[in-house]
CSV table of C-alpha atoms (C1' of nucleotides) in Angstrom, one decimal:
chain,number,residue,atom,x,y,z
A,1,UNK,CA,0.0,0.0,0.0
A,2,UNK,CA,1.2,3.5,-0.8
A,3,UNK,CA,2.2,5.7,2.2
A,4,UNK,CA,-0.7,8.2,1.6
A,5,UNK,CA,-3.3,5.4,1.8
A,6,UNK,CA,-1.8,4.1,5.0
A,7,UNK,CA,-2.0,7.5,6.6
A,8,UNK,CA,-5.6,8.0,5.5
A,9,UNK,CA,-6.6,4.6,6.6
A,10,UNK,CA,-5.3,5.3,10.1
A,11,UNK,CA,-6.7,8.9,10.2
A,12,UNK,CA,-3.3,10.5,10.5
A,13,UNK,CA,-2.5,13.7,8.6
A,14,UNK,CA,-0.5,13.3,5.5
A,15,UNK,CA,2.7,15.3,5.8
A,16,UNK,CA,5.9,15.1,3.8
A,17,UNK,CA,7.9,13.9,6.8
A,18,UNK,CA,5.5,11.0,7.5
A,19,UNK,CA,5.2,10.0,3.9
A,20,UNK,CA,9.0,9.9,3.6
A,21,UNK,CA,9.3,7.9,6.8
A,22,UNK,CA,6.8,5.3,5.7
A,23,UNK,CA,8.3,5.1,2.2
A,24,UNK,CA,11.7,4.6,3.7
A,25,UNK,CA,10.5,1.7,5.8
A,26,UNK,CA,8.9,0.1,2.7
A,27,UNK,CA,12.3,-0.1,0.9
A,28,UNK,CA,13.8,-2.7,3.2
A,29,UNK,CA,12.7,-6.1,4.4
A,30,UNK,CA,14.1,-5.7,7.9
A,31,UNK,CA,13.5,-3.3,10.8
A,32,UNK,CA,15.6,-0.2,10.3
A,33,UNK,CA,17.5,2.1,12.6
A,34,UNK,CA,17.0,5.9,12.8
A,35,UNK,CA,20.2,6.4,10.8
A,36,UNK,CA,19.1,4.1,8.0
A,37,UNK,CA,15.8,5.8,7.8
A,38,UNK,CA,17.5,9.2,7.9
A,39,UNK,CA,19.6,8.3,4.9
A,40,UNK,CA,16.6,7.3,2.9
A,41,UNK,CA,14.5,10.4,4.0
A,42,UNK,CA,17.3,12.7,2.9
A,43,UNK,CA,16.4,16.4,3.5
A,44,UNK,CA,12.9,15.5,4.7
A,45,UNK,CA,14.5,14.2,7.9
A,46,UNK,CA,14.5,16.2,11.1
A,47,UNK,CA,15.5,14.6,14.4
A,48,UNK,CA,12.8,16.2,16.5
A,49,UNK,CA,10.1,15.6,14.0
A,50,UNK,CA,11.3,12.0,13.6
A,51,UNK,CA,10.9,11.3,17.3
A,52,UNK,CA,7.5,12.9,17.4
A,53,UNK,CA,6.3,10.9,14.3
A,54,UNK,CA,7.6,7.7,15.8
A,55,UNK,CA,5.3,8.4,18.7
A,56,UNK,CA,2.4,9.4,16.4
A,57,UNK,CA,2.7,6.5,14.0
A,58,UNK,CA,3.2,3.9,16.7
A,59,UNK,CA,0.1,5.1,18.6
A,60,UNK,CA,-1.8,5.0,15.4
A,61,UNK,CA,-0.6,1.4,14.8
A,62,UNK,CA,1.2,2.2,11.6
A,63,UNK,CA,4.7,1.4,12.9
A,64,UNK,CA,6.2,-0.7,15.6
A,65,UNK,CA,9.4,-0.2,17.6
A,66,UNK,CA,11.8,-3.1,18.1
A,67,UNK,CA,14.2,-2.7,21.0
A,68,UNK,CA,16.8,-5.5,20.9
A,69,UNK,CA,19.3,-3.6,23.0
A,70,UNK,CA,18.8,-0.1,24.4
A,71,UNK,CA,21.3,1.3,21.9
A,72,UNK,CA,19.8,-0.6,19.0
A,73,UNK,CA,16.3,0.7,18.5
A,74,UNK,CA,14.7,-0.2,15.2
A,75,UNK,CA,11.4,0.6,13.5
A,76,UNK,CA,9.2,-1.4,11.2
A,77,UNK,CA,5.8,-1.0,9.4
A,78,UNK,CA,3.0,-3.0,11.0
A,79,UNK,CA,1.4,-4.1,7.8
A,80,UNK,CA,3.8,-4.4,5.0
A,81,UNK,CA,4.2,-6.0,1.6
A,82,UNK,CA,6.6,-8.6,3.0
A,83,UNK,CA,3.8,-10.8,4.0
A,84,UNK,CA,4.1,-10.4,7.8
A,85,UNK,CA,2.8,-8.1,10.5
A,86,UNK,CA,5.2,-6.7,13.0
A,87,UNK,CA,2.7,-6.4,15.8
A,88,UNK,CA,3.3,-9.4,18.1
A,89,UNK,CA,3.4,-12.0,15.4
A,90,UNK,CA,7.0,-13.2,15.0
A,91,UNK,CA,10.3,-13.2,16.9
A,92,UNK,CA,13.3,-11.0,16.1
A,93,UNK,CA,16.9,-12.1,16.0
A,94,UNK,CA,19.6,-9.7,17.3
A,95,UNK,CA,23.2,-10.3,16.3
A,96,UNK,CA,25.5,-9.5,19.2
A,97,UNK,CA,28.4,-9.0,16.8
A,98,UNK,CA,27.1,-6.8,14.0
A,99,UNK,CA,23.9,-5.6,15.8
A,100,UNK,CA,21.7,-6.5,12.8
A,101,UNK,CA,18.1,-7.3,13.5
A,102,UNK,CA,16.4,-10.0,11.4
A,103,UNK,CA,12.8,-11.0,11.3
A,104,UNK,CA,12.4,-14.7,12.3
A,105,UNK,CA,9.1,-15.2,10.4
A,106,UNK,CA,9.0,-18.9,11.1
A,107,UNK,CA,9.3,-18.3,14.9
A,108,UNK,CA,5.9,-17.2,16.2
A,109,UNK,CA,5.1,-15.4,19.4
A,110,UNK,CA,3.8,-18.0,22.0
A,111,UNK,CA,0.4,-17.6,23.5
A,112,UNK,CA,0.6,-15.7,26.7
A,113,UNK,CA,-1.6,-16.4,29.7
A,114,UNK,CA,-1.2,-13.5,32.1
A,115,UNK,CA,-2.2,-13.7,35.7
A,116,UNK,CA,-5.5,-12.1,36.7
A,117,UNK,CA,-5.4,-8.3,36.8
A,118,UNK,CA,-2.9,-7.8,34.1
A,119,UNK,CA,-3.9,-6.5,30.7
A,120,UNK,CA,-2.1,-7.8,27.7
A,121,UNK,CA,-1.1,-5.4,24.9
A,122,UNK,CA,1.8,-6.8,23.1
A,123,UNK,CA,4.7,-9.3,23.3
A,124,UNK,CA,8.2,-9.0,22.0
A,125,UNK,CA,10.5,-12.0,21.6
A,126,UNK,CA,14.2,-11.1,21.0
A,127,UNK,CA,16.6,-13.9,20.3
A,128,UNK,CA,20.2,-13.0,20.8
A,129,UNK,CA,23.2,-14.7,19.3
A,130,UNK,CA,25.5,-14.6,16.3
A,131,UNK,CA,24.1,-14.3,12.8
A,132,UNK,CA,25.1,-16.3,9.7
A,133,UNK,CA,27.4,-13.6,8.4
A,134,UNK,CA,29.3,-13.2,11.7
A,135,UNK,CA,29.3,-16.9,12.6
A,136,UNK,CA,32.3,-18.8,11.2
B,1,UNK,CA,24.8,-16.1,48.6
B,2,UNK,CA,26.8,-13.2,49.9
B,3,UNK,CA,28.2,-10.7,47.3
B,4,UNK,CA,31.8,-11.6,48.1
B,5,UNK,CA,31.2,-15.2,47.3
B,6,UNK,CA,29.5,-14.5,44.1
B,7,UNK,CA,32.4,-12.4,42.9
B,8,UNK,CA,35.0,-15.0,44.0
B,9,UNK,CA,33.0,-17.8,42.3
B,10,UNK,CA,33.0,-15.9,39.0
B,11,UNK,CA,36.6,-14.8,39.3
B,12,UNK,CA,35.9,-11.1,39.4
B,13,UNK,CA,37.8,-8.8,41.7
B,14,UNK,CA,36.0,-7.9,44.9
B,15,UNK,CA,35.7,-4.1,45.0
B,16,UNK,CA,33.4,-1.9,47.2
B,17,UNK,CA,31.4,-0.7,44.1
B,18,UNK,CA,30.7,-4.2,42.9
B,19,UNK,CA,29.8,-5.5,46.3
B,20,UNK,CA,27.4,-2.6,46.8
B,21,UNK,CA,25.8,-3.2,43.4
B,22,UNK,CA,25.2,-6.9,44.0
B,23,UNK,CA,24.0,-6.3,47.5
B,24,UNK,CA,21.5,-3.7,46.1
B,25,UNK,CA,20.2,-6.1,43.6
B,26,UNK,CA,19.6,-8.7,46.3
B,27,UNK,CA,17.4,-6.3,48.2
B,28,UNK,CA,14.5,-6.4,45.8
B,29,UNK,CA,12.6,-9.2,44.1
B,30,UNK,CA,12.3,-7.4,40.7
B,31,UNK,CA,14.8,-6.1,38.1
B,32,UNK,CA,16.0,-2.6,39.2
B,33,UNK,CA,16.8,0.5,37.2
B,34,UNK,CA,20.1,2.4,37.5
B,35,UNK,CA,18.4,5.0,39.7
B,36,UNK,CA,17.0,2.5,42.1
B,37,UNK,CA,20.4,0.8,42.4
B,38,UNK,CA,22.0,4.2,42.8
B,39,UNK,CA,19.8,5.0,45.8
B,40,UNK,CA,20.7,1.8,47.5
B,41,UNK,CA,24.4,2.1,46.8
B,42,UNK,CA,24.5,5.6,48.3
B,43,UNK,CA,28.0,7.1,48.2
B,44,UNK,CA,29.5,3.9,46.6
B,45,UNK,CA,27.7,4.8,43.4
B,46,UNK,CA,29.6,6.4,40.5
B,47,UNK,CA,28.0,6.7,37.1
B,48,UNK,CA,31.0,5.7,35.1
B,49,UNK,CA,32.0,2.9,37.4
B,50,UNK,CA,28.4,1.7,37.3
B,51,UNK,CA,28.4,1.4,33.5
B,52,UNK,CA,31.7,-0.4,33.5
B,53,UNK,CA,30.7,-2.8,36.2
B,54,UNK,CA,27.4,-3.5,34.4
B,55,UNK,CA,29.6,-4.6,31.5
B,56,UNK,CA,32.0,-6.6,33.7
B,57,UNK,CA,29.4,-8.4,35.7
B,58,UNK,CA,27.2,-9.2,32.7
B,59,UNK,CA,30.2,-10.7,30.9
B,60,UNK,CA,31.0,-12.7,34.0
B,61,UNK,CA,27.4,-14.0,34.0
B,62,UNK,CA,26.6,-12.5,37.4
B,63,UNK,CA,24.0,-10.0,36.3
B,64,UNK,CA,21.6,-9.7,33.3
B,65,UNK,CA,20.2,-6.6,31.6
B,66,UNK,CA,16.5,-6.4,30.9
B,67,UNK,CA,15.6,-3.9,28.2
B,68,UNK,CA,11.8,-3.6,28.1
B,69,UNK,CA,11.9,-0.2,26.5
B,70,UNK,CA,15.0,1.7,25.3
B,71,UNK,CA,14.6,4.3,28.1
B,72,UNK,CA,13.8,1.6,30.8
B,73,UNK,CA,16.8,-0.5,31.2
B,74,UNK,CA,16.9,-2.8,34.3
B,75,UNK,CA,19.3,-5.1,35.9
B,76,UNK,CA,18.9,-8.4,37.8
B,77,UNK,CA,21.2,-11.0,39.4
B,78,UNK,CA,21.4,-14.2,37.4
B,79,UNK,CA,21.4,-16.5,40.4
B,80,UNK,CA,19.4,-15.1,43.2
B,81,UNK,CA,17.7,-16.2,46.4
B,82,UNK,CA,14.3,-15.7,44.9
B,83,UNK,CA,14.4,-19.1,43.3
B,84,UNK,CA,14.7,-18.1,39.7
B,85,UNK,CA,17.5,-17.5,37.3
B,86,UNK,CA,17.3,-14.4,35.1
B,87,UNK,CA,19.2,-15.9,32.2
B,88,UNK,CA,16.7,-16.9,29.6
B,89,UNK,CA,14.4,-18.7,31.9
B,90,UNK,CA,11.3,-16.6,32.3
B,91,UNK,CA,9.4,-13.8,30.7
B,92,UNK,CA,9.2,-10.2,31.9
B,93,UNK,CA,6.1,-8.0,32.1
B,94,UNK,CA,6.5,-4.3,31.3
B,95,UNK,CA,3.8,-1.9,32.4
B,96,UNK,CA,3.2,0.7,29.7
B,97,UNK,CA,1.7,3.0,32.3
B,98,UNK,CA,4.1,3.0,35.3
B,99,UNK,CA,7.0,1.3,33.5
B,100,UNK,CA,7.5,-1.3,36.2
B,101,UNK,CA,9.1,-4.6,35.2
B,102,UNK,CA,7.8,-7.7,36.9
B,103,UNK,CA,9.2,-11.2,36.6
B,104,UNK,CA,6.6,-13.6,35.2
B,105,UNK,CA,8.1,-16.7,36.7
B,106,UNK,CA,5.3,-19.0,35.5
B,107,UNK,CA,5.8,-17.9,31.9
B,108,UNK,CA,8.8,-19.8,30.6
B,109,UNK,CA,10.9,-18.9,27.5
B,110,UNK,CA,9.9,-21.2,24.7
B,111,UNK,CA,12.3,-23.5,23.0
B,112,UNK,CA,13.9,-21.7,20.0
B,113,UNK,CA,14.8,-23.6,16.9
B,114,UNK,CA,17.0,-21.2,14.8
B,115,UNK,CA,17.7,-21.7,11.1
B,116,UNK,CA,21.0,-23.2,10.2
B,117,UNK,CA,24.0,-20.8,10.5
B,118,UNK,CA,22.6,-18.9,13.5
B,119,UNK,CA,24.2,-19.3,16.9
B,120,UNK,CA,21.8,-19.0,19.9
B,121,UNK,CA,23.0,-17.2,23.0
B,122,UNK,CA,19.9,-16.0,24.8
B,123,UNK,CA,16.3,-15.1,24.4
B,124,UNK,CA,14.2,-12.4,26.0
B,125,UNK,CA,10.5,-12.4,26.2
B,126,UNK,CA,9.0,-9.0,27.1
B,127,UNK,CA,5.2,-8.8,27.6
B,128,UNK,CA,3.8,-5.3,27.4
B,129,UNK,CA,0.5,-4.2,28.9
B,130,UNK,CA,-1.0,-2.7,32.0
B,131,UNK,CA,-0.1,-4.0,35.4
B,132,UNK,CA,-2.5,-4.8,38.2
B,133,UNK,CA,-1.9,-1.5,40.0
B,134,UNK,CA,-2.5,0.6,36.9
B,135,UNK,CA,-5.4,-1.5,35.5
B,136,UNK,CA,-8.8,-0.4,36.9
C,1,DT,C1',-10.3,30.7,0.1
C,2,DT,C1',-10.5,30.9,4.7
C,3,DA,C1',-10.3,29.2,9.5
C,4,DT,C1',-8.4,26.3,12.8
C,5,DA,C1',-6.1,22.8,14.8
C,6,DT,C1',-2.0,20.2,13.9
C,7,DT,C1',2.7,19.7,12.5
C,8,DT,C1',7.1,21.4,11.9
C,9,DG,C1',11.8,23.0,13.0
C,10,DC,C1',14.7,25.6,16.0
C,11,DA,C1',16.9,26.3,20.4
C,12,DA,C1',17.8,24.6,24.6
C,13,DC,C1',17.8,21.1,27.7
C,14,DA,C1',17.8,16.3,29.9
C,15,DT,C1',19.3,11.6,30.1
C,16,DT,C1',22.1,7.9,28.9
C,17,DG,C1',26.3,5.8,27.5
C,18,DT,C1',31.5,6.0,26.2
C,19,DT,C1',36.6,7.2,26.1
C,20,DT,C1',41.0,8.9,27.9
C,21,DC,C1',44.1,9.1,31.6
C,22,DA,C1',46.1,9.7,36.1
C,23,DT,C1',45.4,7.8,40.7
C,24,DT,C1',44.0,4.3,43.7
C,25,DT,C1',43.2,-0.4,45.0
C,26,DG,C1',42.8,-5.6,44.9
C,27,DT,C1',45.3,-9.7,45.1
C,28,DA,C1',49.1,-12.8,44.4
C,29,DT,C1',53.7,-13.6,46.1
C,30,DC,C1',57.3,-13.1,49.1
D,1,DG,C1',52.7,-7.7,57.0
D,2,DA,C1',55.2,-5.5,52.8
D,3,DT,C1',55.8,-5.3,47.8
D,4,DA,C1',54.7,-5.4,42.8
D,5,DC,C1',51.7,-5.2,39.2
D,6,DA,C1',47.6,-5.6,36.8
D,7,DA,C1',43.0,-4.1,37.3
D,8,DA,C1',39.5,-0.8,38.9
D,9,DT,C1',38.2,3.8,40.0
D,10,DG,C1',36.7,8.6,39.3
D,11,DA,C1',37.3,13.0,37.0
D,12,DA,C1',36.6,15.5,32.7
D,13,DA,C1',35.1,15.7,28.3
D,14,DC,C1',32.5,13.9,24.8
D,15,DA,C1',28.9,11.5,22.0
D,16,DA,C1',24.4,9.8,21.3
D,17,DT,C1',19.7,9.6,22.3
D,18,DG,C1',15.4,11.6,23.7
D,19,DT,C1',12.3,15.7,25.3
D,20,DT,C1',10.0,20.4,25.8
D,21,DG,C1',8.5,25.2,24.7
D,22,DC,C1',7.4,28.1,21.2
D,23,DA,C1',6.7,30.7,16.9
D,24,DA,C1',6.0,29.8,12.0
D,25,DA,C1',4.2,26.8,8.5
D,26,DT,C1',0.9,23.6,6.8
D,27,DA,C1',-3.0,20.1,6.3
D,28,DT,C1',-7.7,19.5,6.0
D,29,DA,C1',-12.5,20.7,6.6
D,30,DA,C1',-15.9,24.0,5.6
DNA sequence: TTATATTTGCAACATTGTTTCATTTGTATC
DNA sequence: GATACAAATGAAACAATGTTGCAAATATAA
């Protein structure tokens, strides 16, 4: 789906910064860091606007934050062309050597049965280890 | 186990800062933030030393970092009196309202079958939602 | 085209994490 | 104990990440 449609569907105003951000996330098959997104957004990137739009788009359910390590925050579209949904559907792999984050589409999030009184919203599964490229 | 024994067992030098840090972590049943630990360490706390010892003690396998949200990093002892091990054994609950982190001892980490070429080290399961105190 | 609420971008700030380096301290050995 | 040496500490300075207030610009509905 085109960025403009995604924004309209979620009732979020269509601005150049948001369009560029969504378009950037559609260019790769993996969750991207702020710097990667920044490169692709070129002059439409502004740090403060970026942080604010991360908040706005995440609340609207358009994007999802993946925190593998506190210094390795990544972002992904919730509903993307790649055939998977980033909201609590699959696990992520974090390489401790190169810090890459890979979607483990075949590893599903388990069913969570919380104790009474707790309200479930989301579940993140982060697998840490060494990726194929770094593992010799 | 007493802090001094833990350090000796893991072949890490016994220093006042490390002793105070481990002792602080033994005082609570939940993963603590830097500020909580700082309070308990009193004048034995130094920010730079703290970060360095987080690194040292984590590498030695004495403590474990729990990153629920990039601005909410918490620390826990791996082998503690509370009858559980923080290394890849149970899930953690993160309250999106009060940012508390609770150990979900009854929710175990699922068995992970990684694709060929990947090396497994650890797995974190973070459940996000609203805790009993914030959920009315 | 106009009105209005929202978004943007700047400045300034706050928090979190890292690096260098001289001084201090822990521990093994005498 | 005293000594030697590697390791840890703490200060300063820096780097990266995230937040807030506010005036100007802009998106959308009428």
